[in-house]
CSV table of C-alpha atoms in Angstrom, one decimal:
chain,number,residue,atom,x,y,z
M,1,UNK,CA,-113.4,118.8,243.4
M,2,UNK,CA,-116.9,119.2,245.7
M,3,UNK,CA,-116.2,121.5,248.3
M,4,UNK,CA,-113.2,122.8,246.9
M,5,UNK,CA,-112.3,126.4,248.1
M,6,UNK,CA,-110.5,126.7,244.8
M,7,UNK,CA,-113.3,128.3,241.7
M,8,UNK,CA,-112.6,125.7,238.9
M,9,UNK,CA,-111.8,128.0,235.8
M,10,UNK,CA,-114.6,128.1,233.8
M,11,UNK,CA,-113.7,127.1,230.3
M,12,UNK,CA,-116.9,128.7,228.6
M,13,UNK,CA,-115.4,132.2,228.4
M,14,UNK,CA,-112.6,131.0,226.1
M,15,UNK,CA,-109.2,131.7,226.5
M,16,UNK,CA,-109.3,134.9,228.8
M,17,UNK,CA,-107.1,137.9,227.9
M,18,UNK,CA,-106.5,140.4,230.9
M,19,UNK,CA,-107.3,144.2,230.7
M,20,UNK,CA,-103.2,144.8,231.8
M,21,UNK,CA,-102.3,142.2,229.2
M,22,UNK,CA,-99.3,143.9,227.2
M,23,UNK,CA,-99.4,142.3,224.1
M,24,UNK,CA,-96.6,141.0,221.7
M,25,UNK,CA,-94.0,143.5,220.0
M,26,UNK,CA,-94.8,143.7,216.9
M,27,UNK,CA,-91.4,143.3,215.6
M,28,UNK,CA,-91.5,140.1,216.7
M,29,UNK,CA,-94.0,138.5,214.0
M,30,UNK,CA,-94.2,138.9,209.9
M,31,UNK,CA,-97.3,141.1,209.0
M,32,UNK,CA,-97.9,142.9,205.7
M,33,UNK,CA,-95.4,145.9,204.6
M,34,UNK,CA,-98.6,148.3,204.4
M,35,UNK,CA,-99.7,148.0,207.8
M,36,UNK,CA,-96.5,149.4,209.0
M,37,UNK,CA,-97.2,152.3,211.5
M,38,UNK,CA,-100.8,151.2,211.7
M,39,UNK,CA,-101.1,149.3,214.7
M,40,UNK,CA,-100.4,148.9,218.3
M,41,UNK,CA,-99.4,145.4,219.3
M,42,UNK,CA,-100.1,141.7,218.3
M,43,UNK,CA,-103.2,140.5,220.5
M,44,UNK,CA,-103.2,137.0,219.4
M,45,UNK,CA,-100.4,135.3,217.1
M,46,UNK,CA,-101.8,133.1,214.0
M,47,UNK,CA,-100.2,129.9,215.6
M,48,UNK,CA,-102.4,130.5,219.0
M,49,UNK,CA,-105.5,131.1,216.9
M,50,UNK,CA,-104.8,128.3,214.9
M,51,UNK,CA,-104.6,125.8,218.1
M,52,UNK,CA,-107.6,127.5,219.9
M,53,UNK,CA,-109.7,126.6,216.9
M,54,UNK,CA,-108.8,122.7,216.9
M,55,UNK,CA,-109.7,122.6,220.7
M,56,UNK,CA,-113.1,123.9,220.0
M,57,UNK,CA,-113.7,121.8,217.1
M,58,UNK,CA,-112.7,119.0,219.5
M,59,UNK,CA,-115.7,120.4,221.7
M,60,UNK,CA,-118.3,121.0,219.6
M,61,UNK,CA,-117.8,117.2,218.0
M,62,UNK,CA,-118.3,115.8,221.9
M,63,UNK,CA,-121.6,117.9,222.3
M,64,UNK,CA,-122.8,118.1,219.1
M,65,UNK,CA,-122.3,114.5,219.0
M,66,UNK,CA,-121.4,113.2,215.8
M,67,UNK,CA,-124.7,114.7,214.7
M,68,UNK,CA,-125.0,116.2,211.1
M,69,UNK,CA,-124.1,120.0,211.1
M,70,UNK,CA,-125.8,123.3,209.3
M,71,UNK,CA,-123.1,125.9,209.6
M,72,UNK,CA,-124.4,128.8,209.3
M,73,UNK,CA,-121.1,131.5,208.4
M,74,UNK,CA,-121.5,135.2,209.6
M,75,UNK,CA,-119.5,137.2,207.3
M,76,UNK,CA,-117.4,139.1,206.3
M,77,UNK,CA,-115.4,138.6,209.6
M,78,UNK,CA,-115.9,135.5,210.3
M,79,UNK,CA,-115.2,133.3,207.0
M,80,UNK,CA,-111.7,132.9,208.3
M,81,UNK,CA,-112.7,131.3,211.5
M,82,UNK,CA,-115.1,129.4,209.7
M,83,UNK,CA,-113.1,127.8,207.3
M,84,UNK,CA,-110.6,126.5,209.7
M,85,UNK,CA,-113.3,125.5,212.3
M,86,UNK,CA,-115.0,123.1,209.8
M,87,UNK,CA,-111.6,122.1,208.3
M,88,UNK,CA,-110.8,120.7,211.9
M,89,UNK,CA,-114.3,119.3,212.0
M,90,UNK,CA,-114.0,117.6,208.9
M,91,UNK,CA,-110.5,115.6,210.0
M,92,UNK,CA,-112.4,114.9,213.2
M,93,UNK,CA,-115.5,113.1,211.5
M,94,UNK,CA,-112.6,111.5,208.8
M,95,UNK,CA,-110.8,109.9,211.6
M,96,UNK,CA,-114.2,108.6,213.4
M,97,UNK,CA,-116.5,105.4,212.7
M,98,UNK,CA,-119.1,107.7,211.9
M,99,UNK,CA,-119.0,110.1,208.8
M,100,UNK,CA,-120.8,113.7,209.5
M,101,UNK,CA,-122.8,115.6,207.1
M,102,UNK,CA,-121.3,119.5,207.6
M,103,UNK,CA,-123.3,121.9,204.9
M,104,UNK,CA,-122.4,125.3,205.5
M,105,UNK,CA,-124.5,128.5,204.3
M,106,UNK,CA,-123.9,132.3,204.7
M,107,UNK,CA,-124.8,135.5,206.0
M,108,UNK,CA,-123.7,139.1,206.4
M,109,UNK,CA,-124.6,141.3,209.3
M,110,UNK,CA,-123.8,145.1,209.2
M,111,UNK,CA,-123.5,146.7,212.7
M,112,UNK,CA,-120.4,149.0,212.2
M,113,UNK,CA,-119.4,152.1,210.5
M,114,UNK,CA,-115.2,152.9,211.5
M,115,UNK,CA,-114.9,151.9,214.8
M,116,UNK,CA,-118.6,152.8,216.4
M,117,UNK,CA,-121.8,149.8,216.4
M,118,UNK,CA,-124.4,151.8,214.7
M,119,UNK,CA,-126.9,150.1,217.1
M,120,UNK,CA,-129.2,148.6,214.3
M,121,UNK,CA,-128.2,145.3,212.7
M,122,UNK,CA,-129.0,144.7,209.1
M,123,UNK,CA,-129.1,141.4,207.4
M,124,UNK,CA,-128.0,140.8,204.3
M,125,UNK,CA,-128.6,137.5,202.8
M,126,UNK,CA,-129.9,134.7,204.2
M,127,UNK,CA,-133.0,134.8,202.4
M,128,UNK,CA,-133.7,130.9,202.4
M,129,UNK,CA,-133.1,130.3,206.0
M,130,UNK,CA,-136.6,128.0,206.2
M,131,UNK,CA,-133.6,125.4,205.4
M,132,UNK,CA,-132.8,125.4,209.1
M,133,UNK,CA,-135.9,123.6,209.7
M,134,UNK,CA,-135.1,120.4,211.8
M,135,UNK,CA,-131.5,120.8,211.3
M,136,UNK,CA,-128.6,121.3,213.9
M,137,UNK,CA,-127.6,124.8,213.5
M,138,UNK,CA,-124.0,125.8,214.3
M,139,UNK,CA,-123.5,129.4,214.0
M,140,UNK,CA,-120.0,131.0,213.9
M,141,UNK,CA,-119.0,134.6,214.6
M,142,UNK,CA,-116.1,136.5,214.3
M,143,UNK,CA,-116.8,138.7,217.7
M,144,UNK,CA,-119.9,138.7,220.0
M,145,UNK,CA,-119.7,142.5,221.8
M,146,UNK,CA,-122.8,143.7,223.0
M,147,UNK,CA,-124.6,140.3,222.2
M,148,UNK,CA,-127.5,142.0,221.1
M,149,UNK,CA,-126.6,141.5,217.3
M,150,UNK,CA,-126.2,137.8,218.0
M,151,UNK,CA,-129.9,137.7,219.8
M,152,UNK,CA,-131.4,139.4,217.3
M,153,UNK,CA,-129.8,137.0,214.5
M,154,UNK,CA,-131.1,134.0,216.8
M,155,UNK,CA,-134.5,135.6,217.5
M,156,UNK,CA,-134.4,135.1,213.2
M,157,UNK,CA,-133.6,131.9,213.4
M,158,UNK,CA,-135.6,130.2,215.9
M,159,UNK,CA,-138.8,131.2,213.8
M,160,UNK,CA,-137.7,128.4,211.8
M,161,UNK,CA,-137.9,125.8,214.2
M,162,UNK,CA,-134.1,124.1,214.3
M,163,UNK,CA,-133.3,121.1,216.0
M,164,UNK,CA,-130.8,122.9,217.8
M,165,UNK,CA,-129.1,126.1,217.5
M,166,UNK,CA,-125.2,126.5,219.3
M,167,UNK,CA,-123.1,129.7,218.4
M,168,UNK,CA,-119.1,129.6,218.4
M,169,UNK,CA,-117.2,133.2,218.3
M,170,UNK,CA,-113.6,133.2,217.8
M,171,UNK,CA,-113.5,136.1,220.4
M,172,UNK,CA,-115.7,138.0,223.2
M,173,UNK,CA,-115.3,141.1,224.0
M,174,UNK,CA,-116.0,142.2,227.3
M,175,UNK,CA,-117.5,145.3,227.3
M,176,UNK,CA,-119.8,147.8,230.2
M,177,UNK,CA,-122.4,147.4,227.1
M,178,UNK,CA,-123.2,143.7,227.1
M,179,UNK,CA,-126.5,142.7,227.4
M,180,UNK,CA,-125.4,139.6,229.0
M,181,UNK,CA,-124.9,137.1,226.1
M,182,UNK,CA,-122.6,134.5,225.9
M,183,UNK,CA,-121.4,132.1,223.0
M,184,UNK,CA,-121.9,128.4,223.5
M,185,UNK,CA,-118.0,128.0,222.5
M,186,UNK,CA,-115.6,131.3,222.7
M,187,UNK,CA,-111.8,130.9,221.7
M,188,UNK,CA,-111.0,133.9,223.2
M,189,UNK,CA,-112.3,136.3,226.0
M,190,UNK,CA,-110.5,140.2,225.2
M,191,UNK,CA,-110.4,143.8,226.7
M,192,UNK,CA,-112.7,146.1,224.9
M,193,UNK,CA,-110.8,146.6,221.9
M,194,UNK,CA,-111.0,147.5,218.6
M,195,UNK,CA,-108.9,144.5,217.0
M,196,UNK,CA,-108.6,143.6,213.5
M,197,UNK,CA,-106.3,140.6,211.6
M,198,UNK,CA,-107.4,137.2,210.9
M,199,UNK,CA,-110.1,138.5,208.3
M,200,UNK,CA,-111.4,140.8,211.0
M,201,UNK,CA,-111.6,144.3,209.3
M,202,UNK,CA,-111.6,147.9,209.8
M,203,UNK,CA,-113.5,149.6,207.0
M,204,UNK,CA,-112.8,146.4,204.5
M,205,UNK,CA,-109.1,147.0,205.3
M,206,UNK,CA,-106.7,144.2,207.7
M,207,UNK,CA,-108.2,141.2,206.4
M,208,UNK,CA,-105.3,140.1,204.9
M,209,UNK,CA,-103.5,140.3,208.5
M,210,UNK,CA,-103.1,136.6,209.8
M,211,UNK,CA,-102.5,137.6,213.8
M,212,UNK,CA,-105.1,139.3,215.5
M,213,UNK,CA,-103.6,142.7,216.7
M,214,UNK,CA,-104.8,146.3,218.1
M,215,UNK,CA,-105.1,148.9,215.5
M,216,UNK,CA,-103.7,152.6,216.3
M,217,UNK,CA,-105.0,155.9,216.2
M,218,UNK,CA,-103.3,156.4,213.3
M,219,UNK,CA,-104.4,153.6,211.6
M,220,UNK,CA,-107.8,154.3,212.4
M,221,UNK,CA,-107.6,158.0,210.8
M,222,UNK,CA,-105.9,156.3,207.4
M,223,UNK,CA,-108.5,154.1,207.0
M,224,UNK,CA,-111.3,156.2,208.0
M,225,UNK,CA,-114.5,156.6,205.3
């Protein structure tokens, strides 16, 4: 409302986690056997994940609108996300009047080595990306940080002149180190943490995990290369 002394919320940053936030007990929630002793807390359960995604989808259909889609996948991390995402953009375009085109392609960036961003990004794949030309790009992350991997991967892009490029991340970290960056759609805003689950990884190891939880000290030494 104009001249409200009330801030609206601002819906952009996602679903915000708090720095104090506790988490869930762990013994509350089914996770694989071999994890046991390995992590701290559950962050996010499956089920909230799962909802979050189906809201965004809801938003990127509205602005988007009912315009065919290039999704471009960032993997390894976020094929997960991915897969639901266009699942639920799929049922939306089934249910509409109008059907819409959703081709998705992939590529891997490397930026971390244990638990430390080794600065540099490397691109692996993505070789043919003069296929973005004219197209409406949708690109979808596992975790923005920093934001300067994301710019970098966009500064890539643009050279190919898109239609239009909008980036989702399943989560934002907020960190002393950003550069700024925000996603056009964020499911969820979280402390600086080193999370895995959900197909988010530590060292190749976690993707099997379906809630998104806080890995240990203990967990990180195990899994260490």
């Amino acid at each position: 409302m104009a001249g409200s002394s009330e801030e609206a919320p601002d819906y952009g940053r996602g679903v915000v986690i708090m720095d104090d936030w506790p988490g869930y007990d762990l013994n509350l929630f089914t996770y694989p056997q071999h994890y046991y002793g390995d992590l701290e807390y559950v962050l996010i359960p499956h089920g909230i994940i799962v909802d979050r995604i189906e809201r965004l989808a809801k938003d990127i259909m509205k602005d988007i609108g009912y315009s065919d889609i290039m999704v471009l996948c960032v993997l390894k991390g976020g094929y997960k996300f991915c897969a639901d995402l266009v699942e639920h953009l799929k049922n939306i375009s089934r249910n509409s009047d109008r059907f819409v085109s959703m081709k998705v392609d992939f590529i891997r960036l490397k930026s971390y080595r244990n638990d430390q961003s080794m600065g540099e990004m490397q691109i692996i794949g993505g070789d043919d990306l003069s296929t973005l030309a004219g197209k409406n790009v949708l690109i979808v992350e596992d975790v923005v940080g920093t934001g300067r991997t994301m710019k970098a991967l966009l500064s890539n892009i643009e050279k190919y002149k898109p239609n239009m490029v909008k980036v989702a991340s399943l989560l934002v970290k907020r960190t002393p180190r950003s550069d700024g960056f925000k996603p056009d759609y964020a499911g969820f805003e979280i402390p600086n943490l080193f999370v895995v689950g959900y197909a988010l990884d530590y060292n190749e190891y976690f993707r099997d995990l379906n809630h998104i939880c806080v890995i240990n000290e203990h967990g990180k030494e195990k899994y260490r290369v």
